Short mmCIF file of C-alpha atoms in Angstrom, two decimals:
data_model
loop_
_atom_site.label_atom_id
_atom_site.label_comp_id
_atom_site.label_asym_id
_atom_site.label_seq_id
_atom_site.Cartn_x
_atom_site.Cartn_y
_atom_site.Cartn_z
CA MET Z 1 -60.14 2.31 80.74
CA ALA Z 2 -61.26 2.80 77.86
CA ASN Z 3 -63.27 -0.63 75.56
CA VAL Z 4 -61.15 -0.35 72.29
CA SER Z 5 -61.45 -2.83 69.02
CA ILE Z 6 -58.57 -3.06 66.69
CA ILE Z 7 -59.25 -4.46 63.24
CA GLY Z 8 -56.25 -5.82 61.58
CA SER Z 9 -53.71 -7.51 62.98
CA GLY Z 10 -50.61 -6.52 60.73
CA PRO Z 11 -47.64 -4.37 62.75
CA ALA Z 12 -49.83 -1.25 63.51
CA GLY Z 13 -53.00 -3.24 65.07
CA CYS Z 14 -50.56 -5.23 67.10
CA VAL Z 15 -48.25 -2.40 68.75
CA LEU Z 16 -51.47 -0.29 68.96
CA ALA Z 17 -52.78 -3.39 71.10
CA TYR Z 18 -49.51 -3.84 73.19
CA ALA Z 19 -49.08 -0.05 74.11
CA LEU Z 20 -52.85 0.04 75.23
CA LEU Z 21 -52.88 -3.46 76.91
CA ARG Z 22 -49.63 -2.03 79.20
CA ASP Z 23 -51.37 1.34 80.06
CA GLY Z 24 -54.69 -1.05 81.02
CA HIS Z 25 -57.11 -0.72 78.67
CA ASP Z 26 -59.23 -3.63 77.15
CA VAL Z 27 -58.29 -4.59 73.98
CA THR Z 28 -59.87 -6.93 71.47
CA LEU Z 29 -57.95 -7.23 67.93
CA TYR Z 30 -59.40 -8.49 64.86
CA SER Z 31 -57.54 -10.73 62.42
CA ASP Z 32 -58.63 -12.50 59.29
CA ARG Z 33 -55.72 -14.74 59.91
CA THR Z 34 -54.96 -17.07 62.86
CA PRO Z 35 -51.33 -16.96 63.42
CA GLU Z 36 -50.44 -20.21 62.03
CA ASP Z 37 -51.96 -18.82 58.50
CA TRP Z 38 -49.49 -15.45 59.25
CA LEU Z 39 -46.54 -17.46 59.47
CA GLU Z 40 -47.68 -20.51 57.19
CA ARG Z 41 -50.08 -19.07 54.38
CA SER Z 42 -49.03 -15.47 54.01
CA LYS Z 43 -47.11 -12.75 51.66
CA PRO Z 44 -44.38 -10.71 53.63
CA THR Z 45 -46.29 -7.70 52.22
CA GLY Z 46 -42.98 -6.15 51.84
CA SER Z 47 -39.53 -5.68 52.84
CA ALA Z 48 -40.28 -5.15 56.46
CA TYR Z 49 -37.09 -2.93 56.85
CA LEU Z 50 -36.99 -1.22 60.40
CA TRP Z 51 -34.86 1.73 61.54
CA ALA Z 52 -33.43 0.99 65.20
CA CYS Z 53 -35.94 3.37 66.60
CA SER Z 54 -38.71 1.74 65.23
CA ILE Z 55 -37.31 -1.82 66.82
CA ASP Z 56 -36.64 0.25 70.11
CA ILE Z 57 -40.26 0.74 69.78
CA GLU Z 58 -41.14 -2.91 69.60
CA ARG Z 59 -38.84 -3.73 72.50
CA GLU Z 60 -39.84 -0.95 75.20
CA LEU Z 61 -43.05 -2.57 75.14
CA GLY Z 62 -41.97 -6.55 74.94
CA MET Z 63 -42.96 -7.48 71.58
CA ASP Z 64 -38.73 -7.42 70.13
CA HIS Z 65 -37.79 -11.10 70.27
CA TRP Z 66 -35.06 -11.13 66.79
CA SER Z 67 -32.96 -8.04 67.11
CA GLN Z 68 -30.41 -9.98 69.21
CA ASP Z 69 -30.18 -12.47 66.61
CA MET Z 70 -30.31 -10.15 63.37
CA MET Z 71 -28.14 -9.44 61.01
CA GLY Z 72 -29.08 -5.48 60.38
CA GLY Z 73 -27.51 -3.45 58.12
CA HIS Z 74 -25.34 -0.21 59.51
CA GLY Z 75 -26.30 2.08 56.89
CA VAL Z 76 -26.58 2.58 52.98
CA HIS Z 77 -24.44 2.56 49.94
CA MET Z 78 -26.07 4.02 47.24
CA ASP Z 79 -24.78 3.83 43.50
CA ARG Z 80 -26.53 6.70 41.64
CA SER Z 81 -26.32 6.26 37.88
CA THR Z 82 -27.95 8.56 34.80
CA HIS Z 83 -29.41 6.14 32.84
CA ILE Z 84 -28.23 2.11 32.67
CA GLY Z 85 -25.23 1.74 31.24
CA ASP Z 86 -23.63 4.96 33.19
CA PRO Z 87 -20.04 4.04 33.42
CA ASN Z 88 -19.33 6.27 36.22
CA PRO Z 89 -22.34 5.80 38.55
CA GLY Z 90 -21.58 8.16 41.97
CA VAL Z 91 -21.40 6.46 45.48
CA ILE Z 92 -23.12 7.93 48.16
CA ARG Z 93 -21.85 6.12 51.53
CA GLY Z 94 -23.34 6.65 55.02
CA LEU Z 95 -24.35 5.59 58.61
CA VAL Z 96 -27.49 5.61 59.17
CA GLU Z 97 -28.42 6.71 62.30
CA TYR Z 98 -24.81 7.11 62.83
CA GLY Z 99 -24.03 3.15 62.71
CA ARG Z 100 -27.58 2.13 64.91
CA ARG Z 101 -28.41 -1.79 62.96
CA GLY Z 102 -32.39 -1.98 61.39
CA CYS Z 103 -32.97 -5.04 59.79
CA GLY Z 104 -35.99 -6.12 58.17
CA ILE Z 105 -37.49 -8.22 60.36
CA ASP Z 106 -40.22 -11.16 58.31
CA GLN Z 107 -43.42 -9.41 59.37
CA ARG Z 108 -45.10 -13.16 59.47
CA LEU Z 109 -42.60 -14.26 62.23
CA ARG Z 110 -43.16 -10.69 64.22
CA VAL Z 111 -47.35 -11.10 63.73
CA HIS Z 112 -47.55 -14.84 64.31
CA ARG Z 113 -45.94 -14.63 67.66
CA TRP Z 114 -47.69 -11.12 68.55
CA LEU Z 115 -50.93 -12.92 68.02
CA GLY Z 116 -49.53 -15.89 70.06
CA ASP Z 117 -49.30 -14.13 72.67
CA LEU Z 118 -51.77 -11.22 73.06
CA GLU Z 119 -54.33 -13.64 75.30
CA SER Z 120 -51.44 -14.10 77.89
CA ARG Z 121 -51.00 -10.17 77.85
CA GLY Z 122 -54.69 -9.47 78.84
CA GLY Z 123 -56.35 -9.13 75.01
CA LYS Z 124 -59.03 -10.67 73.32
CA LEU Z 125 -58.32 -11.96 70.01
CA VAL Z 126 -60.80 -12.45 67.37
CA ILE Z 127 -60.20 -14.90 64.13
CA GLU Z 128 -62.64 -13.23 61.88
CA SER Z 129 -63.09 -11.55 58.98
CA VAL Z 130 -64.78 -7.70 59.55
CA THR Z 131 -66.72 -6.81 56.51
CA PRO Z 132 -68.35 -3.30 56.71
CA GLU Z 133 -71.68 -4.08 58.17
CA ARG Z 134 -69.79 -6.34 60.91
CA ALA Z 135 -67.28 -2.96 61.81
CA ASP Z 136 -70.59 -0.64 61.76
CA ALA Z 137 -71.45 -3.34 65.06
CA ILE Z 138 -68.08 -3.28 66.72
CA ALA Z 139 -67.88 0.86 66.84
CA ALA Z 140 -71.12 0.71 68.83
CA SER Z 141 -69.82 -1.61 70.99
CA SER Z 142 -66.71 -0.21 71.92
CA ASP Z 143 -65.17 3.34 73.10
CA LEU Z 144 -62.55 3.30 70.40
CA THR Z 145 -62.95 1.50 67.34
CA VAL Z 146 -59.89 1.54 64.83
CA LEU Z 147 -58.82 0.32 61.36
CA ALA Z 148 -55.61 -1.27 60.97
CA ALA Z 149 -56.06 -3.06 57.71
CA GLY Z 150 -52.98 -2.67 56.00
CA LYS Z 151 -53.65 -1.94 52.18
CA ALA Z 152 -56.84 -3.89 52.28
CA GLU Z 153 -60.22 -3.25 50.83
CA LEU Z 154 -62.33 -2.66 54.08
CA GLY Z 155 -60.09 0.16 54.14
CA ARG Z 156 -61.96 2.15 51.65
CA ILE Z 157 -64.36 3.06 54.08
CA ILE Z 158 -62.38 5.58 55.21
CA PRO Z 159 -62.01 8.01 51.94
CA ARG Z 160 -58.72 9.43 51.04
CA ASP Z 161 -58.32 13.51 51.86
CA GLU Z 162 -57.00 14.60 48.59
CA ALA Z 163 -55.98 17.63 49.88
CA ARG Z 164 -52.99 15.37 51.96
CA CYS Z 165 -52.55 13.00 48.55
CA GLU Z 166 -49.81 13.87 46.59
CA PHE Z 167 -50.72 11.65 43.63
CA ASP Z 168 -53.52 9.86 42.38
CA ALA Z 169 -52.28 7.02 40.27
CA PRO Z 170 -49.20 4.45 41.74
CA GLN Z 171 -45.75 6.01 40.56
CA ARG Z 172 -43.43 2.48 40.39
CA ASN Z 173 -44.53 -1.19 39.98
CA VAL Z 174 -42.99 -3.35 42.41
CA VAL Z 175 -41.39 -6.71 43.14
CA MET Z 176 -40.09 -8.20 46.21
CA ALA Z 177 -38.29 -11.41 46.53
CA VAL Z 178 -36.01 -13.18 49.30
CA VAL Z 179 -32.85 -14.36 48.59
CA ARG Z 180 -30.14 -16.18 49.59
CA SER Z 181 -26.80 -17.53 48.98
CA LYS Z 182 -27.00 -20.75 46.39
CA SER Z 183 -23.32 -21.32 47.20
CA GLY Z 184 -23.43 -21.05 50.90
CA ARG Z 185 -21.79 -17.99 51.71
CA HIS Z 186 -22.88 -15.60 54.35
CA VAL Z 187 -25.01 -13.04 52.40
CA SER Z 188 -22.74 -10.55 54.05
CA GLU Z 189 -20.31 -11.17 51.33
CA TRP Z 190 -21.37 -9.82 48.44
CA PHE Z 191 -20.84 -6.20 49.12
CA ALA Z 192 -18.09 -6.88 51.70
CA ASP Z 193 -15.37 -5.90 48.92
CA ARG Z 194 -17.31 -2.06 48.62
CA TRP Z 195 -17.84 -1.58 52.43
CA ASP Z 196 -16.78 -3.42 55.81
CA LEU Z 197 -19.73 -2.80 57.28
CA ILE Z 198 -23.11 -4.60 56.29
CA PRO Z 199 -25.15 -2.21 54.14
CA GLN Z 200 -28.90 -1.74 52.83
CA LYS Z 201 -27.57 -1.67 48.89
CA PHE Z 202 -29.17 1.17 46.89
CA ASN Z 203 -29.04 1.14 42.82
CA PHE Z 204 -31.04 4.36 41.43
CA TYR Z 205 -31.65 4.90 38.03
CA ALA Z 206 -32.86 7.81 36.84
CA ASP Z 207 -34.16 6.68 33.99
CA ALA Z 208 -35.66 3.42 35.11
CA GLY Z 209 -35.97 3.14 39.10
CA GLU Z 210 -34.63 1.60 41.78
CA TYR Z 211 -33.90 -1.46 43.30
CA PHE Z 212 -32.74 -2.24 46.94
CA TRP Z 213 -31.09 -4.77 48.75
CA GLY Z 214 -32.29 -4.93 52.47
CA PRO Z 215 -30.75 -7.09 55.09
CA TYR Z 216 -33.48 -9.67 56.04
CA MET Z 217 -34.57 -12.49 58.98
CA HIS Z 218 -36.10 -14.86 57.19
CA LYS Z 219 -38.44 -16.84 59.07
CA THR Z 220 -36.94 -20.35 58.20
CA ALA Z 221 -33.79 -19.31 56.19
CA GLY Z 222 -32.37 -16.74 58.74
CA ASP Z 223 -29.55 -14.26 57.59
CA THR Z 224 -31.04 -12.99 53.94
CA PHE Z 225 -31.65 -9.95 51.61
CA ALA Z 226 -34.98 -8.95 50.50
CA VAL Z 227 -34.66 -7.54 46.85
CA LEU Z 228 -37.28 -5.08 46.20
CA LEU Z 229 -37.77 -3.48 42.68
CA GLU Z 230 -39.11 -0.67 42.08
CA ALA Z 231 -39.81 0.24 38.23
CA LYS Z 232 -41.40 3.18 36.36
CA PRO Z 233 -43.65 2.07 34.29
CA GLY Z 234 -43.53 1.59 30.85
CA GLY Z 235 -39.37 1.96 31.61
CA PRO Z 236 -36.72 -0.25 31.04
CA PHE Z 237 -36.84 -2.36 34.62
CA ASP Z 238 -40.58 -3.14 33.93
CA ARG Z 239 -39.64 -6.38 32.90
CA PHE Z 240 -42.38 -8.60 36.34
CA ALA Z 241 -45.76 -7.95 35.31
CA ASP Z 242 -46.39 -11.58 34.16
CA VAL Z 243 -44.19 -13.45 36.81
CA ARG Z 244 -45.75 -16.36 38.90
CA SER Z 245 -43.35 -17.50 41.22
CA GLY Z 246 -40.20 -16.05 43.24
CA GLU Z 247 -37.86 -18.31 41.32
CA GLU Z 248 -39.13 -16.42 38.41
CA THR Z 249 -39.01 -12.84 39.72
CA ILE Z 250 -35.19 -13.44 40.44
CA GLU Z 251 -34.44 -14.82 37.12
CA ILE Z 252 -35.75 -12.04 35.81
CA PHE Z 253 -33.86 -10.04 38.63
CA ARG Z 254 -30.89 -11.39 37.82
CA GLU Z 255 -30.39 -11.05 34.12
CA LEU Z 256 -31.82 -7.07 34.96
CA ALA Z 257 -28.92 -6.54 37.12
CA ARG Z 258 -26.24 -8.58 35.30
CA GLU Z 259 -27.03 -5.37 32.29
CA CYS Z 260 -27.61 -2.61 34.57
CA ALA Z 261 -24.91 -3.39 37.39
CA PRO Z 262 -22.26 -4.74 35.73
CA TRP Z 263 -19.55 -4.50 38.70
CA GLU Z 264 -21.98 -6.63 41.05
CA ARG Z 265 -21.57 -9.29 38.68
CA HIS Z 266 -19.36 -11.14 40.83
CA PHE Z 267 -21.84 -12.48 43.18
CA ILE Z 268 -25.24 -12.20 41.02
CA ASP Z 269 -24.99 -15.44 39.56
CA ASP Z 270 -24.84 -17.06 43.96
CA VAL Z 271 -28.23 -15.02 44.20
CA GLU Z 272 -31.57 -17.37 44.46
CA TYR Z 273 -34.47 -17.32 45.76
CA VAL Z 274 -35.49 -19.03 49.00
CA SER Z 275 -37.39 -21.69 47.46
CA GLU Z 276 -39.09 -23.32 50.32
CA ASP Z 277 -40.99 -20.36 50.99
CA PRO Z 278 -43.98 -20.06 48.25
CA HIS Z 279 -45.34 -16.99 49.49
CA GLY Z 280 -41.85 -15.31 50.25
CA TRP Z 281 -42.46 -12.86 47.11
CA LEU Z 282 -44.96 -10.29 46.05
CA ALA Z 283 -45.77 -7.95 42.51
CA GLY Z 284 -47.63 -5.39 42.46
CA ARG Z 285 -48.15 -1.50 42.77
CA VAL Z 286 -49.05 0.95 45.05
CA THR Z 287 -51.25 4.75 45.13
CA PRO Z 288 -49.23 6.58 47.71
CA GLY Z 289 -52.34 8.02 49.90
CA VAL Z 290 -53.41 10.13 53.01
CA ARG Z 291 -56.80 9.36 53.88
CA ARG Z 292 -59.60 11.35 56.34
CA PRO Z 293 -59.33 11.14 59.92
CA PHE Z 294 -62.23 8.98 60.59
CA ALA Z 295 -65.49 7.32 58.96
CA LYS Z 296 -68.61 7.54 60.18
CA LEU Z 297 -70.95 4.84 60.00
CA PRO Z 298 -74.32 4.06 59.38
CA SER Z 299 -74.90 3.34 62.91
CA GLY Z 300 -73.14 6.86 64.01
CA GLY Z 301 -70.08 4.52 65.33
CA LEU Z 302 -67.29 6.43 64.60
CA ILE Z 303 -63.76 4.36 63.63
CA MET Z 304 -60.11 5.73 62.73
CA PRO Z 305 -57.70 4.28 60.68
CA ILE Z 306 -53.46 3.75 61.37
CA GLY Z 307 -50.89 2.37 59.89
CA ASP Z 308 -51.18 1.72 56.05
CA THR Z 309 -54.37 2.34 56.20
CA ALA Z 310 -54.23 5.90 57.02
CA ILE Z 311 -51.11 6.74 54.96
CA THR Z 312 -50.46 4.29 52.30
CA PHE Z 313 -46.54 4.70 50.92
CA ASP Z 314 -45.18 3.57 47.80
CA PRO Z 315 -41.84 1.54 49.45
CA ILE Z 316 -39.18 3.36 47.44
CA CYS Z 317 -37.61 5.06 50.65
CA GLY Z 318 -39.00 2.35 53.87
CA GLN Z 319 -41.35 4.43 55.06
CA GLY Z 320 -44.73 2.69 55.83
CA GLY Z 321 -43.21 0.28 58.61
CA ASN Z 322 -41.37 2.51 59.96
CA PHE Z 323 -44.43 5.31 60.44
CA ALA Z 324 -47.12 1.99 61.60
CA ASN Z 325 -44.60 2.01 64.78
CA ARG Z 326 -44.62 5.17 65.52
CA GLY Z 327 -48.40 6.32 64.92
CA ALA Z 328 -49.53 3.69 67.01
CA ARG Z 329 -47.41 3.95 69.86
CA PHE Z 330 -48.51 7.67 69.52
CA LEU Z 331 -52.02 7.06 69.20
CA ALA Z 332 -51.71 5.07 72.60
CA GLU Z 333 -50.59 7.58 74.15
CA GLN Z 334 -53.11 9.88 73.25
CA VAL Z 335 -55.65 7.42 74.52
CA THR Z 336 -54.77 7.28 77.62
CA GLU Z 337 -54.25 11.18 78.28
CA ARG Z 338 -57.67 10.91 77.16
CA GLY Z 339 -59.04 9.14 80.38
CA ASP Z 340 -62.41 8.98 80.67
CA ARG Z 341 -63.85 11.68 78.15
CA PRO Z 342 -65.55 10.35 75.33
CA PHE Z 343 -63.27 10.02 71.72
CA ASP Z 344 -65.20 11.96 69.46
CA GLU Z 345 -64.73 13.63 65.99
CA ALA Z 346 -62.99 16.39 67.60
CA TRP Z 347 -60.71 14.23 69.72
CA ILE Z 348 -59.83 11.68 66.23
CA THR Z 349 -59.31 14.56 64.32
CA GLY Z 350 -56.88 16.28 66.40
CA VAL Z 351 -55.51 13.13 67.04
CA PHE Z 352 -54.60 11.95 63.10
CA ASP Z 353 -53.71 16.01 62.41
CA ARG Z 354 -50.96 15.37 65.33
CA ILE Z 355 -49.79 11.96 63.74
CA TRP Z 356 -49.40 13.61 60.29
CA ALA Z 357 -47.94 16.79 61.84
CA PHE Z 358 -45.35 15.04 64.13
CA TYR Z 359 -44.43 12.13 61.53
CA GLY Z 360 -46.61 11.68 58.58
CA ARG Z 361 -46.17 14.79 56.34
CA SER Z 362 -42.95 14.49 56.64
CA GLN Z 363 -42.51 11.02 56.00
CA CYS Z 364 -44.80 11.70 53.05
CA ALA Z 365 -42.54 14.40 51.85
CA PHE Z 366 -39.44 12.67 51.98
CA ASN Z 367 -40.65 9.37 50.50
CA ASN Z 368 -42.69 11.01 47.64
CA THR Z 369 -38.89 13.51 46.64
CA PHE Z 370 -37.62 10.22 45.84
CA LEU Z 371 -40.87 9.35 43.41
CA LYS Z 372 -40.46 12.52 40.93
CA PRO Z 373 -37.94 14.53 39.35
CA LEU Z 374 -35.66 15.67 42.09
CA GLU Z 375 -35.63 19.26 42.50
CA PRO Z 376 -32.29 21.61 42.20
CA SER Z 377 -32.02 21.20 45.64
CA ALA Z 378 -32.38 18.14 46.31
CA GLU Z 379 -30.11 17.71 43.23
CA LEU Z 380 -27.50 19.55 45.39
CA VAL Z 381 -27.81 17.52 48.86
CA MET Z 382 -27.06 14.13 46.98
CA ARG Z 383 -24.20 15.59 44.68
CA THR Z 384 -22.86 16.98 48.50
CA ALA Z 385 -23.38 13.73 50.05
CA LEU Z 386 -20.92 12.25 46.49
CA ARG Z 387 -18.17 14.17 48.17
CA SER Z 388 -18.57 14.18 51.94
CA GLU Z 389 -19.47 10.92 53.71
CA GLU Z 390 -20.32 13.61 57.29
CA ALA Z 391 -22.71 14.72 54.36
CA ALA Z 392 -24.00 10.85 53.61
CA ASN Z 393 -24.35 10.07 57.30
CA GLU Z 394 -26.65 13.46 57.77
CA PHE Z 395 -28.55 12.49 54.25
CA TYR Z 396 -29.08 8.70 55.33
CA TYR Z 397 -30.02 9.89 58.82
CA GLY Z 398 -32.91 11.54 57.46
CA LEU Z 399 -34.62 7.83 56.11
CA PRO Z 400 -35.24 7.42 59.91
CA HIS Z 401 -35.88 10.94 60.49
CA PRO Z 402 -36.92 12.73 57.85
CA GLU Z 403 -37.64 16.00 59.27
CA SER Z 404 -33.55 16.59 59.61
CA ILE Z 405 -32.99 16.18 55.98
CA LEU Z 406 -36.28 17.91 54.53
CA PRO Z 407 -35.50 21.07 54.66
CA ALA Z 408 -32.49 21.10 52.51
CA LEU Z 409 -34.33 18.79 50.28
CA ARG Z 410 -36.84 21.30 49.56
CA ASP Z 411 -35.56 24.58 49.33
CA MET Z 412 -32.57 25.57 47.84
CA GLY Z 413 -31.16 28.15 50.74
CA ALA Z 414 -31.09 25.31 53.13
CA ALA Z 415 -29.38 23.04 50.48
CA ARG Z 416 -26.76 25.67 49.64
CA ALA Z 417 -26.13 25.92 53.76
CA PHE Z 418 -26.16 22.28 53.97
CA ALA Z 419 -23.05 21.79 51.23
CA GLU Z 420 -21.29 24.69 53.32
CA ARG Z 421 -21.26 22.77 56.31
CA HIS Z 422 -20.15 20.00 54.95
CA GLY Z 423 -17.05 21.97 53.43
CA VAL Z 424 -18.61 21.11 49.77
CA SER Z 425 -18.51 24.24 47.68
CA LEU Z 426 -21.46 25.11 45.22
CA GLU Z 427 -18.63 24.65 42.12
CA MET Z 428 -17.84 21.43 42.99
CA ALA Z 429 -21.66 20.06 43.71
#
């Protein structure tokens, strides 16, 4: 069995650790935070919305302690506007994975539990802020060293693979905050006049950006929504550069939502920030990108990326957390299959290329499609989904399974076939 060191204790690092421990490997996980630091003194780093198939991975590994109690979302309700003030936004409403529930489960809650349980599973937890020099020493004494440091500075020791990167700058300015009902209503009631199921609620504005309401399980407040806003730089949504608190973020968001979605004013005043959590919000910007399969460290050791360190996604289509779980599980399977053979450059490159081929390429292409003005083929898919709920179900199935819808989004012939399959004429679309 292999001696594997994992630097980074976010979900990708934890899923990898648990999968390797299940297979009998020796695992040391390096975390720059204690379990209590994760729970009490960390930001959630995003809405962390997981599709049902990603929660399945955690359940298979004995890591899912929350989904039985989550509110969850059954599908997506999108209001799609050509511009702010559009009097007739298109509505695309459909199920995700045909109604299987996903949810944003507070990452801090998950990691706190996973780190606390790690040693009882046979792993070793080291609390240490690993420097590049220390990473070199760790790699020299390990069979395989994996960097799962998210978007942290340490990730820069592995260079970007520019051939696989579509952008070299952030495409959105992003804010996120966790909200609940001021009046004490259950938050699922906010959208009950539009749909009898609990949705992820999407609001798209071609001239400004997007904002999303994701069903969320907060570490103390329970059933809540994570509001994520993606502002096109310099556009009408780009109002959050100077925010300094979650309360301030939501105050500005309420003003924006009243202006941009007047049909939702009936509940916007009921939205409040989860004030007992000073860390339950964030603001920033992300440059989407893909790193190379490994870096060679000064001592000659190799270090391989996984999760956000391997591929950094803009959060627009919720791909990051789901890629983390899939990629980590796949890597663990490959480590076990390798047996006693060395984890050399050729092996690491081959595994990384398979992760890219099986998951990364399609998830990046899907995500990036919606960061740019839509191609005619993607526009046809969206117009078809406006007119057919079955088409919307198929489109939203592509959120957790982008390879299923990507051909239609990128190729006009496949988009026409998609429309015809759902009985939507090109003239109607």
